[in-house]
Coordinates of C-alpha atoms and ligand atoms in Angstrom, one line a residue:
X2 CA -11.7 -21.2 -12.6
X3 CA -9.6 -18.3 -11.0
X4 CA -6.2 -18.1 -12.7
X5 CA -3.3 -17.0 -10.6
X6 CA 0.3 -16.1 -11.0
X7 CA 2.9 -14.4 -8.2
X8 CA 5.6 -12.2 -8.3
X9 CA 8.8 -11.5 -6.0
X10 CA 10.3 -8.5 -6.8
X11 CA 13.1 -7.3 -4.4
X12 CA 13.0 -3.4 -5.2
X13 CA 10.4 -0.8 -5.4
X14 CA 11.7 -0.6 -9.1
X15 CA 11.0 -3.8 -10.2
X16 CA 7.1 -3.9 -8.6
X17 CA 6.7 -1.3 -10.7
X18 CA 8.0 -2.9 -13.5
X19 CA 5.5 -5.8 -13.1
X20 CA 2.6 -3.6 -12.9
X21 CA 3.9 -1.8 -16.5
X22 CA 3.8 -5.4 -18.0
X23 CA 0.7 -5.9 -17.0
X24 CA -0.6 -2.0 -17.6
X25 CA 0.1 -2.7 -21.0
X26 CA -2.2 -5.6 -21.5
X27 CA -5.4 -3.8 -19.8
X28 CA -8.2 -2.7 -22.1
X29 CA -10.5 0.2 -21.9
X30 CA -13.0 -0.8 -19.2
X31 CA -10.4 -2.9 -17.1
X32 CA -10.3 -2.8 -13.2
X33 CA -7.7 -4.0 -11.4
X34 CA -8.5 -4.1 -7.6
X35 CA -5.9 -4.0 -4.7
X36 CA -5.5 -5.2 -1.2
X37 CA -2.3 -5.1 1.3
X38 CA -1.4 -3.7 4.2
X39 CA -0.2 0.1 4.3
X40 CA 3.6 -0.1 2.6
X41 CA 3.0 -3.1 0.8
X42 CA 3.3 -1.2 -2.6
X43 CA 0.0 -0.6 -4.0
X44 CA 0.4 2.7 -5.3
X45 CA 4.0 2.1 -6.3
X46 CA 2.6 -1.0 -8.7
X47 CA -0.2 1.6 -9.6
X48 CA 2.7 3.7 -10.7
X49 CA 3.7 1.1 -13.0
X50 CA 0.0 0.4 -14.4
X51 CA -0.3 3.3 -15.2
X52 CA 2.4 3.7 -17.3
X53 CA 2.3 0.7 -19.0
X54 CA -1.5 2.1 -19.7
X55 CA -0.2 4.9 -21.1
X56 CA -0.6 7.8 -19.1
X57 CA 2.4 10.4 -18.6
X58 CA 4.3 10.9 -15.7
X59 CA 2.8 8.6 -13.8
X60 CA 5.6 9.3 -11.5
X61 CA 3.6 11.9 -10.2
X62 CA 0.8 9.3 -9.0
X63 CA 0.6 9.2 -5.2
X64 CA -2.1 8.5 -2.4
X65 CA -4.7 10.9 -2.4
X66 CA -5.0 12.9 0.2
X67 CA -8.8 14.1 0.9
X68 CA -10.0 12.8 -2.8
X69 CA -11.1 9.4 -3.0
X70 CA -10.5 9.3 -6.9
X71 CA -8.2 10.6 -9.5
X72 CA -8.5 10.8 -12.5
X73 CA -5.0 10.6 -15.2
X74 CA -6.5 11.8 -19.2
X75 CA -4.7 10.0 -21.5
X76 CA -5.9 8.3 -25.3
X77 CA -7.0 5.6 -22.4
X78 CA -7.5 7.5 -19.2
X79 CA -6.7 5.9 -15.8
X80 CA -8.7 6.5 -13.0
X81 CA -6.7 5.9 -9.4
X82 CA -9.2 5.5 -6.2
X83 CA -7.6 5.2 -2.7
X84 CA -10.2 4.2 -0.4
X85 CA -7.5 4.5 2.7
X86 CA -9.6 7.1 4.2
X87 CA -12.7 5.8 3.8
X88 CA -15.0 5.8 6.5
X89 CA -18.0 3.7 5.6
X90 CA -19.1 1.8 2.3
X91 CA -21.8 4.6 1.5
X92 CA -19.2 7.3 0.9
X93 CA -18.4 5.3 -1.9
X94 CA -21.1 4.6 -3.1
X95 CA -21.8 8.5 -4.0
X96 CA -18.4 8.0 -6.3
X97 CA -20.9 5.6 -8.9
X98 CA -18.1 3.8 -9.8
X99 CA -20.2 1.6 -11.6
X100 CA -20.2 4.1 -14.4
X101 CA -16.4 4.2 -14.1
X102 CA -16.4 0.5 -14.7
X103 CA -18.3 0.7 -18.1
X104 CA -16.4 3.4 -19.1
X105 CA -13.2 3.5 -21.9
X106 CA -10.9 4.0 -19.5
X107 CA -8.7 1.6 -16.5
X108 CA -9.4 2.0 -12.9
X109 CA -6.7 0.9 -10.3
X110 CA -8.8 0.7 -6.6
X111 CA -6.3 0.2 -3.4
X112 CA -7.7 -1.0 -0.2
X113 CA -10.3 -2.5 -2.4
X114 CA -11.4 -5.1 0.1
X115 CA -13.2 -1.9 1.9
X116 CA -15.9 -2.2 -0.9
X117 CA -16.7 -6.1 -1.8
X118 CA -20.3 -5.5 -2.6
X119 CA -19.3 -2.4 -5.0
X120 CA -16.5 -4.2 -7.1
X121 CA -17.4 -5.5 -10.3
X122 CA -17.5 -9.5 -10.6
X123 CA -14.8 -9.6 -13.6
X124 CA -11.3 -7.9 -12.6
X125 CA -7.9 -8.3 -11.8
X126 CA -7.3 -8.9 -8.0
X127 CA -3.4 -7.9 -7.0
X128 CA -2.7 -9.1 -3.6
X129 CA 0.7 -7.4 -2.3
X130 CA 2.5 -8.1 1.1
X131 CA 5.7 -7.2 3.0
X132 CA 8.2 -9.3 3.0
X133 CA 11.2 -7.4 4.1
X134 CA 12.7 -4.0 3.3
X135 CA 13.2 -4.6 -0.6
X136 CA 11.3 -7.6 -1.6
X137 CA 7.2 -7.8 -1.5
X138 CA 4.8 -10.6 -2.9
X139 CA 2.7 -9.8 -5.5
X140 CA -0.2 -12.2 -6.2
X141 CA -2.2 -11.6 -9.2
X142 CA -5.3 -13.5 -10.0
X143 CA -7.9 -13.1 -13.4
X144 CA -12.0 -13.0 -12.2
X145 CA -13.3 -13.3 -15.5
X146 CA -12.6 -14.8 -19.0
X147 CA -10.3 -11.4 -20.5
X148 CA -8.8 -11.3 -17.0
X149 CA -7.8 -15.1 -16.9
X150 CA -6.2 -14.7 -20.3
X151 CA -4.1 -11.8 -19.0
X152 CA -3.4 -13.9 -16.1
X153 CA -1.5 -16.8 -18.8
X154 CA -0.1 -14.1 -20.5
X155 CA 1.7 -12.6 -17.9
X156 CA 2.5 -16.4 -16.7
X157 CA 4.1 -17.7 -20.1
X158 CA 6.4 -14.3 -20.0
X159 CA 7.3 -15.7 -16.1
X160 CA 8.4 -18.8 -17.9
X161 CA 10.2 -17.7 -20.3
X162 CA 8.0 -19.0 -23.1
X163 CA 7.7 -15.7 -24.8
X164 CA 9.9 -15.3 -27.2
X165 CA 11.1 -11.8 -26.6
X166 CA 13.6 -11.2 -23.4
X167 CA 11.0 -10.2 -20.5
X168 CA 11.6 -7.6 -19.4
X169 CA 10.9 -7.8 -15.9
X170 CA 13.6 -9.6 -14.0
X171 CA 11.6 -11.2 -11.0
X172 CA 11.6 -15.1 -9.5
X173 CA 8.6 -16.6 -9.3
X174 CA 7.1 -17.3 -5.7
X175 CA 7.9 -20.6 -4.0
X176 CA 4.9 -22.8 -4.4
X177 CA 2.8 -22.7 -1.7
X178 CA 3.4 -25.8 0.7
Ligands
ADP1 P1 0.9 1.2 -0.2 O1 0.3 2.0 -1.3 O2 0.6 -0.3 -0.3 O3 0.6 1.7 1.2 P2 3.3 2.3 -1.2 O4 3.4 1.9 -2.6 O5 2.8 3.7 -0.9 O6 2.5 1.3 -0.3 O7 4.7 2.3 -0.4 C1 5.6 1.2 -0.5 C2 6.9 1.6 0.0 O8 7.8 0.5 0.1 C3 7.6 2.7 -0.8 O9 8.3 3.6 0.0 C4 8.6 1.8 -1.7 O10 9.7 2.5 -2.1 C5 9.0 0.8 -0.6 N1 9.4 -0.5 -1.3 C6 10.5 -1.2 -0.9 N2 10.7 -2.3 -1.7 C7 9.6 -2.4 -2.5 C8 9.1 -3.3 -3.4 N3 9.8 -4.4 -3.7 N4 8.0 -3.1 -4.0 C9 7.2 -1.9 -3.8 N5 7.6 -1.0 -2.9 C10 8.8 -1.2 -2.2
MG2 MG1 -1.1 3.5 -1.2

């Protein structure tokens, strides 16, 4: 059964924020695949994965221009692929991401919905959209046993069941009607 849990965060600091929390709780090997429209926040929540990951300055992480993947070394290296200027399936392909994905370190993909039939079939799936000027959606959802368990972490700290003060300061999402 998928798991799911979303986020409203009403600045660019606090989506970044959220994806720190949830940086933190990746293990070598993870993927965490993104979809939204341009602006949404993808690589701003990348920002904060890759932090929470590990990796320094990740202040410094932004969209690729002409390179489809970059790679952050770090004890657990992260690996950011922006597949906005992809043209057709194949050229990733070349990329053999497949050996990414068995690897030790985390890979973040945005505009992962260009490559279904490439993605592994256990990941995190982060669905960001617009709301207005501050605030954006963030809907995250486990594929996969390790990523379902993330999922209830990251739910129980929504709560408030965690013992410790979260530290992200977000409202959960409406329920759906
Ligand atoms: P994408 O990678 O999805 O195209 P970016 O992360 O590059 O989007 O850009 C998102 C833009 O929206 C940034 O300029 C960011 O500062 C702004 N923004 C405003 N509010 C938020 C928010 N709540 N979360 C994320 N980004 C936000
Ligand atoms: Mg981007």
């Amino acid at each position: 059964m998928l798991k799911k849990v979303v986020f409203q965060t009403k600045s660019t600091l606090e989506t970044i924020r959220v994806g720190k929390d949830i940086g933190r709780r990746l293990l070598p090997g993870a993927v965490v695949a993104l979809v939204g429209d341009l602006g949404a926040g993808k690589t701003q929540f990348i920002k904060g994965l890759a932090a929470g990951v590990g990796i320094r300055n990740p202040t410094y992480i932004s969209s690729p221009s002409f390179t489809l993947i970059h790679e952050y070394p770090g004890k657990i290296p992260f690996y950011h692929v922006d597949l906005f200027r992809l043209e057709k399936v194949e050229e990733a392909e070349s990329l053999g991401l497949e050996d990414y994905f068995l690897g030790r370190g985390v890979m973040a993909i945005e505009w992962a919905d260009r490559i279904p039939s490439l993605l592994p079939e256990e990941m995190l799936l982060v669905s960001m959209s617009y709301i207005d000027k501050d605030r954006r959606s963030i809907e995250i959802i486990g594929k996969g046993r390790r990523y379902e368990d993330l999922v209830n972490q990251v739910q129980s700290l929504e709560l408030g069941v965690r013992r410790k003060k979260p530290k992200v300061n977000c409202e959960p999402a409406p329920p759906n009607e």
